[in-house]
XYZ file of N, CA and C in Angstrom:
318
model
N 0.845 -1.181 0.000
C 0.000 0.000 0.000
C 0.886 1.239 0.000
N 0.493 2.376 -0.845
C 1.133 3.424 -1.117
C 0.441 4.326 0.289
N 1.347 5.179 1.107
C 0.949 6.657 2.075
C 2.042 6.946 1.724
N 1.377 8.398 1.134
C 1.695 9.579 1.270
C 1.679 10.995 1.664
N 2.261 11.821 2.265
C 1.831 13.421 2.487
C 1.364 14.107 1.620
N 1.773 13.590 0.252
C 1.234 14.181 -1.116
C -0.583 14.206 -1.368
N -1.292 14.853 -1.884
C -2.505 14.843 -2.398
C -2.675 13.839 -3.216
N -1.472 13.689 -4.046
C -2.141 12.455 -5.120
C -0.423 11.678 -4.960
N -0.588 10.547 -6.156
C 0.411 9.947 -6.335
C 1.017 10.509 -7.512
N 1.714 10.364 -8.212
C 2.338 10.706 -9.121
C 2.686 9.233 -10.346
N 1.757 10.033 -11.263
C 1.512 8.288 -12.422
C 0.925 8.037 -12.179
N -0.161 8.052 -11.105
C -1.553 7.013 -10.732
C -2.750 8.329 -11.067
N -3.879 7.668 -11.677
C -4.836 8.092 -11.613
C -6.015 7.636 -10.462
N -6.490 8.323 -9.462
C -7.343 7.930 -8.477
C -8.888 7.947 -8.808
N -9.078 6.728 -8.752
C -10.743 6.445 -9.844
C -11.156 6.355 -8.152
N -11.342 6.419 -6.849
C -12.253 6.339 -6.166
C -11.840 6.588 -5.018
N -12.449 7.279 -3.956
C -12.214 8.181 -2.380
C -12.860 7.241 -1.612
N -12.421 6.744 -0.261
C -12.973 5.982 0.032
C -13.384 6.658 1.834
N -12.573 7.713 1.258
C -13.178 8.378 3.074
C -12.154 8.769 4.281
N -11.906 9.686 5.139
C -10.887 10.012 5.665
C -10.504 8.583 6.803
N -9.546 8.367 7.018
C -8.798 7.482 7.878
C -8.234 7.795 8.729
N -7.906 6.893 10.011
C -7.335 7.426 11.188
C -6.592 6.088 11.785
N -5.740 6.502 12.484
C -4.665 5.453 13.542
C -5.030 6.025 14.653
N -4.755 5.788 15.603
C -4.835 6.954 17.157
C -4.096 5.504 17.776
N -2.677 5.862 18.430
C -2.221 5.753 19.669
C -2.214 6.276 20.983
N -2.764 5.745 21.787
C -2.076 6.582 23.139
C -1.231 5.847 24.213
N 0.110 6.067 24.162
C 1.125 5.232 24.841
C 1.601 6.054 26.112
N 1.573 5.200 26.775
C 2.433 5.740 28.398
C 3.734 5.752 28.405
N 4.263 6.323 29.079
C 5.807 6.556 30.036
C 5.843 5.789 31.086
N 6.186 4.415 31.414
C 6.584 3.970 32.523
C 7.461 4.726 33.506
N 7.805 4.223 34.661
C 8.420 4.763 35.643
C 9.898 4.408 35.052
N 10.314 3.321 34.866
C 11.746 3.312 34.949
C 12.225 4.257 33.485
N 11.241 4.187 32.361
C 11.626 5.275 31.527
C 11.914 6.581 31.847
N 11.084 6.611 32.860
C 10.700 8.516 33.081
C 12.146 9.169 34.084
N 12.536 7.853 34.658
C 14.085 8.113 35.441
C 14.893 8.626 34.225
N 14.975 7.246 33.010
C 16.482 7.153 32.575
C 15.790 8.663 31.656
N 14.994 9.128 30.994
C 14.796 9.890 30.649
C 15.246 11.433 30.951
N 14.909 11.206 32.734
C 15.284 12.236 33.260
C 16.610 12.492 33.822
N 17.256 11.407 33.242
C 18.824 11.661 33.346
C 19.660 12.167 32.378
N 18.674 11.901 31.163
C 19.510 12.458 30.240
C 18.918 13.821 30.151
N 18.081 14.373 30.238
C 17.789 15.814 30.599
C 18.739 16.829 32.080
N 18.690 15.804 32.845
C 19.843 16.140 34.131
C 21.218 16.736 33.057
N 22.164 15.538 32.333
C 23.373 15.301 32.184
C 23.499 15.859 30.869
N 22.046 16.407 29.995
C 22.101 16.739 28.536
C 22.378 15.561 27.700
N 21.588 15.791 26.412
C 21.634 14.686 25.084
C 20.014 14.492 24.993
N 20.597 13.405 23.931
C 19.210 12.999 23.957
C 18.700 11.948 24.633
N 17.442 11.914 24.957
C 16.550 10.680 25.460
C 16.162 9.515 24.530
N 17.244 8.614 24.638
C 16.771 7.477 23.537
C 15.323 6.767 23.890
N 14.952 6.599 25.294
C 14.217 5.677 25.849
C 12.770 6.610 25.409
N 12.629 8.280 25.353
C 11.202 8.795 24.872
C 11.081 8.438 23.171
N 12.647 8.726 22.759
C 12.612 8.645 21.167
C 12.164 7.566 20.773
N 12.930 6.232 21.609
C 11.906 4.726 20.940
C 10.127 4.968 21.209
N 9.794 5.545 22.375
C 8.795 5.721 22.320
C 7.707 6.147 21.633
N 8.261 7.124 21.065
C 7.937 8.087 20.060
C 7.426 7.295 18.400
N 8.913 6.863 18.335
C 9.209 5.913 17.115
C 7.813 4.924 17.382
N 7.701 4.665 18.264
C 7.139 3.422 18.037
C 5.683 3.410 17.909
N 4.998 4.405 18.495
C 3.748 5.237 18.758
C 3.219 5.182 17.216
N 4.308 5.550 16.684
C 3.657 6.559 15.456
C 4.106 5.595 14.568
N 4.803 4.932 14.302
C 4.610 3.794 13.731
C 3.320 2.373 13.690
N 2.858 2.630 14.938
C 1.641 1.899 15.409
C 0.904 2.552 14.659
N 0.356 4.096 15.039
C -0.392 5.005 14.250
C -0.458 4.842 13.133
N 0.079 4.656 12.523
C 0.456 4.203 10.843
C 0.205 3.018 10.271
N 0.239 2.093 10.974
C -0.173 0.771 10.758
C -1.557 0.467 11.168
N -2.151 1.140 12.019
C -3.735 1.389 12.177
C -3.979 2.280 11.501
N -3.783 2.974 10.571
C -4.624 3.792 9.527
C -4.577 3.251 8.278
N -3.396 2.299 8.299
C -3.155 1.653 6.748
C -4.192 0.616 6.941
N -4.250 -0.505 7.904
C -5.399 -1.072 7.943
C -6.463 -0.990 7.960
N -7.218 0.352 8.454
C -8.419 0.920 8.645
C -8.587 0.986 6.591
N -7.841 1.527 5.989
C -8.152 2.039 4.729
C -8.208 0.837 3.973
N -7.326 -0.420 4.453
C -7.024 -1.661 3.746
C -9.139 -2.466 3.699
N -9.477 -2.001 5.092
C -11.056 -2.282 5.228
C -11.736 -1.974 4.442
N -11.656 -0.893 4.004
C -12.384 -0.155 3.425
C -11.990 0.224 1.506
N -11.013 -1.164 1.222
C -10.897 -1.051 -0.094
C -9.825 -0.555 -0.905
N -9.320 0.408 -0.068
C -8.009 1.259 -0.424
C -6.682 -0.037 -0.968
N -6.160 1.091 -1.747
C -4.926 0.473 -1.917
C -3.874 1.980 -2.008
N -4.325 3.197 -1.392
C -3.425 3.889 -0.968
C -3.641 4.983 -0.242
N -2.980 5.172 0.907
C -3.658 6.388 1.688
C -2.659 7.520 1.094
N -3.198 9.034 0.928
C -2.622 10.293 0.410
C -3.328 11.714 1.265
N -2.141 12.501 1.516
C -2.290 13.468 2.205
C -2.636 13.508 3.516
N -1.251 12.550 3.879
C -1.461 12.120 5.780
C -0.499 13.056 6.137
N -1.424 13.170 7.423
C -0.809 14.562 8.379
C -0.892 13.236 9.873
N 0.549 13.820 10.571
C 0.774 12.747 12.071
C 0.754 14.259 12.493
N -0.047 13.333 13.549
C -0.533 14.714 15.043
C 0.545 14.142 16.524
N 0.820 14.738 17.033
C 1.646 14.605 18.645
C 0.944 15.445 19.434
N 0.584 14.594 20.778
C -0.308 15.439 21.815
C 0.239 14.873 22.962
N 0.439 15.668 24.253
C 1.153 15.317 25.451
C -0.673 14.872 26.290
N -0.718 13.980 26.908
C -1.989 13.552 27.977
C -1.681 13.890 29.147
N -2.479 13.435 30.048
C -2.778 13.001 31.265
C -2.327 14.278 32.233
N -2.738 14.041 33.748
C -2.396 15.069 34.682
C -1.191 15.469 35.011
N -0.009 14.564 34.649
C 1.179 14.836 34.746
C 1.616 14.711 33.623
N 1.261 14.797 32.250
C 2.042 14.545 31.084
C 2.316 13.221 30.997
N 1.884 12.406 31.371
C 2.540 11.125 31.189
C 2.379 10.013 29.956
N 1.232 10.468 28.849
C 1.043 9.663 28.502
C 1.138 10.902 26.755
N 1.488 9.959 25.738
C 1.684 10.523 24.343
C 0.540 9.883 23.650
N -0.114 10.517 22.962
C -1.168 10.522 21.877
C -0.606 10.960 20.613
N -0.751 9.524 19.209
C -0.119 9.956 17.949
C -1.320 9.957 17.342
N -1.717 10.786 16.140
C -2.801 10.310 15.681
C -2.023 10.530 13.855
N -2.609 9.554 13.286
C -2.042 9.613 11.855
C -3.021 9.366 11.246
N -3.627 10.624 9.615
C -5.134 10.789 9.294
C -4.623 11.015 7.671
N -5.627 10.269 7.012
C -5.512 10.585 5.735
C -6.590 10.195 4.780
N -6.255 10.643 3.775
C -7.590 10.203 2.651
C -7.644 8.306 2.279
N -8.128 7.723 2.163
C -7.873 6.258 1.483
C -8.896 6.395 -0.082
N -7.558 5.949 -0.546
C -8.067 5.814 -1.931
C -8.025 4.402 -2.556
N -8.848 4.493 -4.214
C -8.179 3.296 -4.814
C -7.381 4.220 -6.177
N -6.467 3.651 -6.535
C -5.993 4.142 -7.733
C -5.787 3.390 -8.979
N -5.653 3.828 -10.195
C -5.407 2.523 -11.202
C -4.008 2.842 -11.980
C-alpha cells in the first residue's frame, strides 16, 4: 500500500475516495523510563528511551490507519498529516494520531 503526504500519487490516476482514515495511539511513560529519561535531561543529550517511544507510537499510528483504509478497499492512503499530543495530569502519557484520505488508484 502506497501513504503519502502528497494529495495524489504521481503516475496514478485515483478512480475512487474511500473516506478520511485514522490510527490513534495513546502510549504511556513507565516509571523506569521517566528516570532514565530524566537523566539524560539532568546530564544533557538525547533521550533514547522517549525517542523509541515516540518511534514506536507513530509507527503503530500508521499501521492502524493503513489497515483501517485496507477495510475499506483502499490500496493507498494520500495526504497524511501525524498529530503529537502530550496527555494526562502529569504529562505522562503521548497521543499519535495519523489521518488521511484512502483511496483506490489505477
Amino acid at each position: 500500500m502506497i501513504i503519502t503526504t502528497t494529495p495524489s500519487i504521481e503516475g496514478k490516476h485515483i478512480v475512487e475516495y474511500k473516506g478520511v482514515v485514522f490510527g490513534e495511539v495513546i502510549s504511556g511513560v513507565d516509571f523506569i523510563k521517566d528516570i532514565t529519561a530524566g537523566l539524560s535531561n539532568f546530564f544533557g543529550g538525547r533521550s533514547g528511551t522517549y525517542e523509541d517511544e515516540l518511534i514506536k507510537a507513530r509507527e503503530n499510528a500508521m499501521k492502524e490507519m493503513e489497515n483501517r483504509a485496507r477495510l475499506l478497499g483502499a490500496n493507498a492512503v494520500v495526504g497524511v498529516d501525524i498529530d503529537y499530543e502530550v496527555l494526562g495530569s502529569n504529562n505522562g502519557m503521548l497521543m499519535v494520531t495519523a489521518s488521511g484520505t484512502a483511496i483506490v488508484y489505477a
